[in-house]
Coordinates of C-alpha atoms and ligand atoms in Angstrom, one line a residue:
X1285 CA 40.9 73.0 57.1
X1286 CA 43.0 76.0 58.0
X1287 CA 46.6 76.6 57.1
X1288 CA 48.7 79.5 58.4
X1289 CA 51.5 80.4 56.0
X1290 CA 54.2 82.9 57.2
X1291 CA 56.4 84.5 54.6
X1292 CA 59.8 85.9 55.6
X1293 CA 61.5 89.1 54.4
X1294 CA 63.1 87.6 51.3
X1295 CA 59.8 85.9 50.3
X1296 CA 58.3 89.4 49.9
X1297 CA 61.6 91.1 49.1
X1298 CA 61.0 91.9 45.4
X1299 CA 58.2 91.8 42.7
X1300 CA 59.5 88.4 41.5
X1301 CA 59.5 87.0 45.1
X1302 CA 56.0 88.3 45.7
X1303 CA 54.8 86.6 42.4
X1304 CA 56.2 83.3 43.6
X1305 CA 54.7 83.8 47.1
X1306 CA 51.3 84.5 45.6
X1307 CA 51.5 81.3 43.6
X1308 CA 52.2 79.3 46.7
X1309 CA 49.4 81.0 48.6
X1310 CA 46.9 80.3 45.8
X1311 CA 48.0 76.7 45.4
X1312 CA 47.6 76.1 49.2
X1313 CA 44.2 77.8 49.1
X1314 CA 42.9 75.3 46.5
X1315 CA 44.1 72.4 48.7
X1316 CA 43.2 73.7 52.2
X1317 CA 40.2 75.8 51.7
X1318 CA 41.2 78.4 54.3
X1319 CA 44.6 80.1 54.3
X1320 CA 45.8 82.8 56.6
X1321 CA 48.9 84.6 55.4
X1322 CA 51.4 86.3 57.7
X1323 CA 54.1 88.5 56.1
X1324 CA 57.4 90.1 57.3
X1325 CA 58.7 93.4 56.1
X1326 CA 60.5 93.4 52.7
X1327 CA 64.1 92.1 52.9
X1328 CA 66.6 91.9 50.1
X1329 CA 69.7 90.6 51.6
X1330 CA 71.7 92.4 53.0
X1331 CA 69.1 95.2 53.2
X1332 CA 66.2 94.5 55.6
X1333 CA 63.5 97.2 55.7
X1334 CA 63.1 96.7 59.5
X1335 CA 66.8 97.4 60.0
X1336 CA 66.5 100.6 57.8
X1337 CA 63.6 101.8 59.9
X1338 CA 65.2 101.2 63.2
X1339 CA 68.6 102.6 62.1
X1340 CA 66.9 105.7 60.7
X1341 CA 65.3 106.4 64.1
X1342 CA 68.5 105.7 66.0
X1343 CA 70.5 108.0 63.8
X1344 CA 68.1 110.8 64.4
X1345 CA 68.6 110.3 68.2
X1346 CA 72.3 110.9 67.8
X1347 CA 71.6 114.3 66.3
X1348 CA 72.1 113.2 62.7
X1349 CA 69.6 115.2 60.6
X1350 CA 70.5 113.5 57.2
X1351 CA 70.5 109.7 57.5
X1352 CA 66.8 109.3 58.1
X1353 CA 66.0 111.4 55.0
X1354 CA 68.3 109.2 53.0
X1355 CA 66.6 106.2 54.5
X1356 CA 63.2 107.5 53.6
X1357 CA 64.3 107.8 49.9
X1358 CA 65.7 104.2 50.1
X1359 CA 62.4 103.0 51.5
X1360 CA 60.4 104.7 48.7
X1361 CA 62.7 103.2 46.1
X1362 CA 62.4 99.7 47.4
X1363 CA 58.6 99.8 47.8
X1364 CA 57.7 101.9 44.8
X1365 CA 59.8 99.8 42.5
X1366 CA 58.0 96.6 43.7
X1367 CA 54.5 98.2 43.5
X1368 CA 55.2 99.5 39.9
X1369 CA 56.4 96.1 38.8
X1370 CA 53.5 94.2 40.3
X1371 CA 50.4 96.3 40.2
X1372 CA 48.8 97.6 37.0
X1373 CA 48.1 101.3 36.6
X1374 CA 44.4 100.7 35.9
X1375 CA 44.1 98.7 39.1
X1376 CA 45.2 99.6 42.7
X1377 CA 48.7 100.8 42.0
X1378 CA 48.0 104.5 42.9
X1379 CA 46.1 103.5 46.1
X1380 CA 48.9 101.2 47.3
X1381 CA 51.6 103.7 46.4
X1382 CA 49.7 106.3 48.5
X1383 CA 49.3 103.9 51.4
X1384 CA 53.0 103.1 51.4
X1385 CA 53.9 106.8 51.1
X1386 CA 51.8 107.5 54.1
X1387 CA 53.9 105.2 56.3
X1388 CA 57.2 106.5 54.9
X1389 CA 56.1 110.1 55.6
X1390 CA 55.0 109.1 59.1
X1391 CA 58.5 107.6 59.5
X1392 CA 60.1 110.9 58.6
X1393 CA 57.8 112.9 60.9
X1394 CA 58.7 110.5 63.8
X1395 CA 62.4 110.7 63.1
X1396 CA 62.2 114.5 63.0
X1397 CA 60.5 114.5 66.4
X1398 CA 63.2 112.2 67.8
X1399 CA 65.8 114.6 66.4
X1400 CA 64.2 117.6 68.0
X1401 CA 63.3 116.0 71.3
X1402 CA 66.5 114.0 71.6
X1403 CA 64.5 111.1 72.9
X1404 CA 63.7 107.7 71.4
X1405 CA 61.5 105.4 73.6
X1406 CA 61.1 101.6 73.1
X1407 CA 57.4 102.5 72.4
X1408 CA 58.4 104.8 69.5
X1409 CA 60.9 102.2 68.2
X1410 CA 58.0 99.7 67.9
X1411 CA 55.8 102.2 66.1
X1412 CA 58.6 102.9 63.6
X1413 CA 60.0 99.3 63.4
X1414 CA 56.6 97.8 62.6
X1415 CA 55.9 100.0 59.5
X1416 CA 57.7 97.6 57.2
X1417 CA 55.1 94.9 57.8
X1418 CA 52.3 97.4 57.4
X1419 CA 53.7 98.3 53.9
X1420 CA 54.4 94.8 52.7
X1421 CA 51.0 93.3 53.5
X1422 CA 49.3 96.1 51.6
X1423 CA 51.3 95.2 48.5
X1424 CA 50.8 91.5 48.8
X1425 CA 47.0 91.7 49.4
X1426 CA 46.5 94.1 46.5
X1427 CA 48.5 91.7 44.2
X1428 CA 46.3 88.8 45.3
X1429 CA 43.2 90.8 44.5
X1430 CA 44.7 91.8 41.1
X1431 CA 45.0 88.0 40.4
X1432 CA 41.2 87.8 41.0
X1433 CA 41.1 86.6 44.6
X1434 CA 39.5 88.1 47.7
X1435 CA 42.3 89.2 50.0
X1436 CA 42.5 91.8 52.8
X1437 CA 45.6 93.4 54.4
X1438 CA 45.2 93.4 58.2
X1439 CA 47.4 95.0 60.9
X1440 CA 47.9 92.5 63.7
X1441 CA 47.3 95.4 66.1
X1442 CA 43.6 94.5 65.4
X1443 CA 44.2 90.9 66.5
X1444 CA 47.1 90.2 68.9
X1445 CA 46.9 91.8 72.4
X1446 CA 50.1 91.9 74.3
X1447 CA 51.6 93.3 77.5
X1448 CA 53.4 96.6 77.3
X1449 CA 56.9 95.2 77.2
X1450 CA 57.8 97.2 74.1
X1451 CA 60.3 95.5 71.7
X1452 CA 59.7 92.1 73.3
X1453 CA 56.0 91.9 74.1
X1454 CA 54.1 88.7 75.1
X1455 CA 50.6 87.9 73.9
X1456 CA 47.7 87.8 76.2
X1457 CA 45.8 84.8 74.8
X1458 CA 42.6 85.3 76.7
X1459 CA 42.1 88.5 74.7
X1460 CA 43.9 87.6 71.5
X1461 CA 41.9 84.4 70.7
X1462 CA 38.4 85.9 70.7
X1463 CA 39.6 89.1 68.9
X1464 CA 41.4 87.2 66.2
X1465 CA 38.5 84.8 65.7
X1466 CA 36.0 87.6 65.5
X1467 CA 38.0 89.5 62.9
X1468 CA 39.4 86.6 60.7
X1469 CA 36.7 83.9 60.8
X1470 CA 34.1 85.9 58.8
X1471 CA 36.8 86.6 56.2
X1472 CA 37.7 83.0 55.9
X1473 CA 34.0 82.0 55.7
X1474 CA 33.7 84.5 52.9
X1475 CA 36.6 82.8 51.0
X1476 CA 38.9 85.8 51.6
X1477 CA 42.6 85.5 52.3
X1478 CA 43.6 87.6 55.3
X1479 CA 47.2 88.9 54.8
X1480 CA 48.3 89.8 58.3
X1481 CA 51.4 91.8 59.4
X1482 CA 54.0 89.7 61.3
X1483 CA 56.0 91.1 64.1
X1484 CA 53.6 93.7 65.4
X1485 CA 50.7 93.6 67.9
X1486 CA 49.1 96.1 70.3
X1487 CA 48.9 96.5 74.1
X1488 CA 45.6 96.7 75.9
X1489 CA 45.5 100.5 75.2
X1490 CA 45.9 99.8 71.5
X1491 CA 49.5 101.1 71.3
X1492 CA 51.7 99.2 68.8
X1493 CA 54.1 96.7 70.3
X1494 CA 56.5 94.2 68.7
X1495 CA 57.2 90.6 69.5
X1496 CA 61.0 90.9 69.3
X1497 CA 63.3 90.8 66.2
X1498 CA 62.5 87.9 64.0
X1499 CA 59.1 87.7 65.7
X1500 CA 56.9 87.2 62.6
X1501 CA 57.4 83.4 63.0
X1502 CA 55.9 83.8 66.4
X1503 CA 53.0 85.8 64.9
X1504 CA 52.3 82.9 62.6
X1505 CA 52.2 80.4 65.5
X1506 CA 49.9 82.7 67.5
X1507 CA 47.4 83.0 64.7
X1508 CA 47.6 79.2 64.2
X1509 CA 46.6 78.7 67.9
X1510 CA 43.8 81.3 67.7
X1511 CA 42.2 79.7 64.6
X1512 CA 42.8 76.1 65.6
X1513 CA 44.9 75.7 62.4
X1514 CA 45.8 72.2 61.2
X1515 CA 49.4 73.3 60.3
X1516 CA 51.7 76.3 60.4
X1517 CA 54.2 76.7 57.5
X1518 CA 57.1 79.0 57.7
X1519 CA 58.4 80.0 54.2
X1520 CA 61.9 81.3 54.1
X1521 CA 65.0 81.4 51.8
X1522 CA 66.6 78.1 52.7
X1523 CA 65.5 74.4 52.5
X1524 CA 64.3 74.2 56.1
X1525 CA 66.3 73.9 59.3
X1526 CA 69.9 73.0 58.3
X1527 CA 72.7 71.2 60.1
X1528 CA 74.4 74.6 60.5
X1529 CA 73.9 78.2 59.4
X1530 CA 74.6 77.9 55.7
X1531 CA 76.3 81.3 55.8
X1532 CA 79.0 79.8 58.0
X1533 CA 79.2 76.2 56.8
X1534 CA 79.2 75.6 53.1
X1535 CA 78.0 72.0 53.1
X1536 CA 75.2 72.4 55.6
X1537 CA 72.3 70.1 54.8
X1538 CA 68.6 70.3 55.3
X1539 CA 67.2 68.2 58.3
X1540 CA 64.0 66.4 57.3
X1541 CA 62.5 66.0 60.8
X1542 CA 63.2 67.6 64.2
X1543 CA 61.4 67.6 67.5
X1544 CA 59.9 70.7 69.1
X1545 CA 62.5 70.5 71.8
X1546 CA 65.4 70.2 69.4
X1547 CA 64.4 73.1 67.3
X1548 CA 63.7 75.2 70.4
X1549 CA 67.3 74.7 71.5
X1550 CA 68.6 75.5 68.1
X1551 CA 66.5 78.7 67.9
X1552 CA 67.4 79.7 71.4
X1553 CA 71.1 79.3 70.7
X1554 CA 71.2 81.4 67.6
X1555 CA 69.7 79.6 64.6
X1556 CA 67.7 82.5 63.4
X1557 CA 65.7 80.5 60.9
X1558 CA 63.0 80.3 63.5
X1559 CA 62.1 82.6 66.4
X1560 CA 62.5 80.8 69.7
X1561 CA 59.0 81.6 70.9
X1562 CA 57.3 80.0 67.8
X1563 CA 57.2 76.5 69.2
X1564 CA 55.2 77.0 72.3
X1565 CA 51.7 77.7 70.7
X1566 CA 52.4 74.8 68.3
X1567 CA 53.4 72.3 71.1
X1568 CA 50.5 73.2 73.3
X1569 CA 48.0 72.8 70.5
X1570 CA 49.7 69.9 68.7
X1571 CA 50.1 71.9 65.5
X1572 CA 52.7 70.5 63.2
X1573 CA 55.2 73.2 62.0
X1574 CA 56.9 73.1 58.6
X1575 CA 59.8 75.2 57.4
X1576 CA 60.0 75.5 53.6
X1577 CA 61.9 77.4 50.9
X1578 CA 59.8 79.9 48.8
X1579 CA 62.5 79.7 46.1
X1580 CA 62.6 75.9 46.0
X1581 CA 59.0 74.9 47.0
X1582 CA 59.3 71.2 45.8
X1583 CA 61.9 70.6 48.5
X1584 CA 60.2 69.0 51.5
X1585 CA 62.1 71.3 54.0
X1586 CA 61.8 70.4 57.7
X1587 CA 58.8 69.2 59.6
X1588 CA 58.8 69.8 63.4
X1589 CA 56.9 67.1 65.4
X1590 CA 56.2 66.3 69.0
X1591 CA 59.0 64.7 71.0
X1592 CA 58.5 61.0 70.8
X1593 CA 61.2 60.1 73.3
X1594 CA 63.1 58.0 70.8
X1595 CA 64.5 60.5 68.5
X1596 CA 67.6 58.9 67.0
X1597 CA 70.5 60.2 65.0
X1598 CA 72.9 61.5 67.6
X1599 CA 74.0 65.1 67.1
X1600 CA 72.0 66.8 64.4
X1601 CA 72.9 70.4 64.2
X1602 CA 75.4 73.0 65.4
X1603 CA 74.7 76.7 66.0
X1604 CA 76.4 79.7 67.5
X1605 CA 75.7 83.0 69.3
X1606 CA 78.4 85.6 69.1
X1607 CA 79.3 88.8 71.0
X1608 CA 78.8 87.5 74.5
X1609 CA 80.6 88.0 77.8
X1610 CA 81.3 85.2 80.3
X1611 CA 81.0 86.7 83.7
X1612 CA 82.5 85.0 86.7
X1613 CA 81.8 85.5 90.4
X1614 CA 84.6 83.9 92.4
X1615 CA 86.0 83.6 95.9
X1616 CA 87.1 80.9 98.3
X1617 CA 84.7 82.2 100.9
X1618 CA 81.8 81.3 98.7
X1619 CA 82.1 77.7 99.6
X1620 CA 78.9 76.5 101.3
X1621 CA 77.4 80.0 101.8
X1622 CA 73.8 79.4 100.9
X1623 CA 72.0 81.6 98.5
X1624 CA 75.0 82.9 96.5
X1625 CA 73.6 81.6 93.2
X1626 CA 70.1 82.9 93.9
X1627 CA 71.5 86.4 94.7
X1628 CA 73.8 86.3 91.6
X1629 CA 70.9 85.6 89.3
X1630 CA 68.6 87.9 91.2
X1631 CA 71.0 90.8 90.5
X1632 CA 71.2 89.9 86.8
X1633 CA 67.4 89.7 86.6
X1634 CA 67.1 93.1 88.3
X1635 CA 69.3 94.5 85.5
X1636 CA 66.8 93.0 83.0
X1637 CA 69.5 91.0 81.3
X1638 CA 69.0 87.4 80.1
X1639 CA 71.4 84.6 80.9
X1640 CA 72.2 82.3 78.1
X1641 CA 74.3 79.6 79.9
X1642 CA 75.3 78.8 83.4
X1643 CA 78.2 76.7 84.6
X1644 CA 79.3 76.1 88.2
X1645 CA 82.4 74.3 89.3
X1646 CA 81.6 71.6 91.9
X1647 CA 83.9 73.2 94.4
X1648 CA 81.4 76.1 94.5
X1649 CA 84.3 78.5 94.3
X1650 CA 82.9 80.2 91.2
X1651 CA 79.8 80.6 89.2
X1652 CA 80.1 81.7 85.7
X1653 CA 77.4 82.6 83.1
X1654 CA 77.1 84.2 79.7
X1655 CA 75.2 87.3 78.8
X1656 CA 75.2 89.6 75.8
X1657 CA 78.4 91.6 75.7
X1658 CA 76.6 95.0 75.6
X1659 CA 75.0 94.4 78.9
X1660 CA 78.0 93.1 80.8
X1661 CA 79.0 96.4 82.4
X1662 CA 75.5 96.8 83.9
X1663 CA 75.6 93.2 85.2
X1664 CA 79.0 93.6 86.8
X1665 CA 78.0 96.8 88.5
X1666 CA 74.8 95.2 89.8
X1667 CA 76.8 92.2 91.1
X1668 CA 79.3 94.4 92.8
X1669 CA 76.5 96.2 94.6
X1670 CA 74.8 93.0 95.6
X1671 CA 77.9 91.5 97.0
X1672 CA 79.4 94.6 98.5
X1673 CA 79.7 93.1 102.0
X1674 CA 81.1 89.7 100.8
X1675 CA 83.7 91.5 98.7
X1676 CA 84.7 93.7 101.7
X1677 CA 85.1 90.5 103.8
X1678 CA 87.0 88.8 100.9
X1679 CA 84.5 85.9 100.8
X1680 CA 84.2 86.9 97.2
X1681 CA 87.5 87.9 95.6
X1682 CA 86.2 89.4 92.4
X1683 CA 83.5 89.7 89.7
X1684 CA 85.1 89.7 86.3
X1685 CA 84.4 89.0 82.7
X1686 CA 85.9 87.6 79.5
X1687 CA 84.6 89.5 76.5
X1688 CA 84.0 88.6 72.9
X1689 CA 83.1 85.0 73.5
X1690 CA 80.7 82.8 71.6
X1691 CA 78.4 79.9 72.7
X1692 CA 78.5 77.0 70.2
X1693 CA 75.7 74.6 70.8
X1694 CA 75.3 71.1 69.4
X1695 CA 71.7 69.8 69.4
X1696 CA 70.2 66.3 69.0
X1697 CA 67.7 64.4 71.2
X1698 CA 69.5 61.2 70.1
X1699 CA 72.7 62.3 71.8
X1700 CA 71.3 60.8 75.0
X1701 CA 71.7 57.3 73.8
X1702 CA 74.9 57.8 71.8
X1703 CA 78.0 57.5 74.0
X1704 CA 81.2 59.3 73.1
X1705 CA 79.6 62.3 71.4
X1706 CA 81.2 64.8 73.8
X1707 CA 84.5 63.1 73.4
X1708 CA 84.4 63.3 69.6
X1709 CA 83.5 67.0 69.8
X1710 CA 86.3 67.9 72.2
X1711 CA 88.7 65.9 70.1
X1712 CA 87.7 67.7 67.0
X1713 CA 88.2 71.1 68.6
X1714 CA 91.4 70.0 70.5
X1715 CA 93.0 68.8 67.2
X1716 CA 92.4 72.2 65.8
X1717 CA 93.6 74.1 68.9
X1718 CA 90.3 75.6 69.7
X1719 CA 90.3 76.3 73.4
X1720 CA 87.1 75.6 75.3
X1721 CA 86.5 78.1 78.1
X1722 CA 83.3 76.6 79.7
X1723 CA 80.9 73.8 79.1
X1724 CA 77.2 73.3 79.9
X1725 CA 74.9 70.4 79.1
X1726 CA 71.2 70.6 79.3
X1727 CA 69.8 68.0 81.7
X1728 CA 67.7 66.6 78.9
X1729 CA 70.9 65.9 77.1
X1730 CA 69.3 67.4 74.0
X1731 CA 72.1 69.9 73.7
X1732 CA 75.7 70.6 74.7
X1733 CA 77.0 74.2 74.8
X1734 CA 80.6 75.2 74.7
X1735 CA 82.0 78.7 75.3
X1736 CA 84.9 79.6 73.1
X1737 CA 86.8 82.7 72.0
X1738 CA 84.6 84.7 69.6
X1739 CA 87.3 84.9 67.0
X1740 CA 87.3 81.1 66.6
X1741 CA 83.5 80.8 66.1
X1742 CA 83.4 80.0 62.3
X1743 CA 86.3 77.5 62.7
X1744 CA 84.8 75.7 65.6
X1745 CA 81.3 75.5 64.0
X1746 CA 82.9 74.0 60.9
X1747 CA 85.0 71.4 62.8
X1748 CA 82.0 70.4 64.9
X1749 CA 79.9 70.2 61.7
X1750 CA 82.3 67.7 60.2
X1751 CA 81.7 65.4 63.3
X1752 CA 78.0 65.8 63.0
X1753 CA 77.6 65.0 59.3
X1754 CA 80.3 62.3 59.4
Ligands
ADP706 P1 63.1 85.1 57.1 O1 63.0 86.6 56.8 O2 62.5 84.2 56.0 O3 62.4 84.9 58.5 P2 65.6 84.8 58.4 O4 66.8 85.6 57.9 O5 65.0 85.3 59.6 O6 64.6 84.7 57.2 O7 66.0 83.3 58.6 C1 66.5 82.5 57.6 C2 68.0 82.5 57.6 O8 68.5 81.9 58.8 C3 68.7 81.7 56.5 O9 68.8 82.5 55.4 C4 70.0 81.3 57.2 O10 71.0 82.2 56.7 C5 69.8 81.6 58.6 N1 70.1 80.4 59.5 C6 70.9 80.4 60.6 N2 71.0 79.1 61.1 C7 70.3 78.3 60.3 C8 70.0 76.9 60.3 N3 70.5 76.1 61.2 N4 69.3 76.4 59.3 C9 68.7 77.2 58.4 N5 69.0 78.5 58.3 C10 69.7 79.1 59.2
LIG707 N1 60.7 92.2 60.2 C1 61.0 91.8 61.6 C2 62.5 91.7 61.8 O1 63.2 92.0 60.9 C3 60.3 90.5 61.9 C4 60.7 89.3 61.1 O2 61.4 89.4 60.1 O3 60.4 88.2 61.6 O4 62.9 91.5 62.9
MG708 MG1 63.1 85.3 60.4

């Protein structure tokens, strides 16, 4: 029986956290026989090592010759302190210190190159951004060995093959499955615990790629598929998936069971407890997914199960994405002209921007959609170029945007069979004078999304949460 356990940043964020994580790994090993560990870069809220690495490189790009040096010192402090507290001097302490130092020195060299060249490619960002995982797995594996167990730190660049879409790469399973099995199965057969870097992978040429921010959850699911694991467990710092982001809603509660579809909607619409791509390998291979709290392991957390068609319970959770723009293409002449929608989204796709929500009035006089705020200028320029003729003829009056909006999404497969949910939500917001700018409902009725003014996000999420938990 094989279990994949993924540990997030806080679960490896300090010596004490690593001790607790190691205990969880060893307990699971006794029970399951084979355990594969996936770990993120160290993260002690609010400082995340991945953020430090990426910000260091970005600051060098802007001509700042000091910040990355300061960052390197900070990285040394975080990692060395942990290594000193965990590993004994007569054991592997010096080796692991040297390994970590090598990555931090490489980080400095890369930042210096960025500073001199004035260029920072997505490829370089992946090389820099993935170093946090490469450091943390070496610490965790050495600690497991110090406790008397066989363990080996492995860079996922040896296992997961992706396309070359740096910063958001997708796995090529035909190559990843045999490569992962060939590398990990002998270790498992030898009773060894592989401790694999989350987040990173490599393209076909062996160059480091990353799976997108928060992508270590996806790494865990990919390895689960490759090894035909019985379950994948995601260990984090909250009691599973909750009714809302606990940082926004104080009385958010843990949800015991969710379907793959429900949790996919939540993840897509901003609940960063789980990376949105994590579910697919699990759904396709029927692998149950659990989300549990490293710091409260006796809590059952959340289990994610296949959709059984009769999920009950109405609305289950509310989530939000901030810093979006709502872009509208409008004009009386659009009425009935075929292909306007296709051309609109074609132009957005050409700009390489993702659309988070679409809403079209039935009169067909306008189409509006939400995209990240920092790409709205590119999108508007692309649309104005696409519709140059129509704008000249005044079939399209204008392409415009409302900035600083948020999407608030309410999720629950049981909403389908519960009349009046939308009414209750709108009333709750109306009573508190939160204005709804646009609405979209997935055809599965598993979620309802509302676009509101960004400044009202926390207020709206809290009022909706009261309806959900009522
Ligand atoms: P990790 O490093 O363990 O992957 P993340 O920071 O990526 O941790 O994800 C866990 C965090 O997600 C929680 O600490 C919580 O603040 C946040 N979060 C946002 N929405 C939710 C939600 N609906 N349920 C649980 N946690 C949520
Ligand atoms: N360390 C990476 C990040 O911060 C991946 C992860 O935590 O899942 O994005
Ligand atoms: Mg995460």
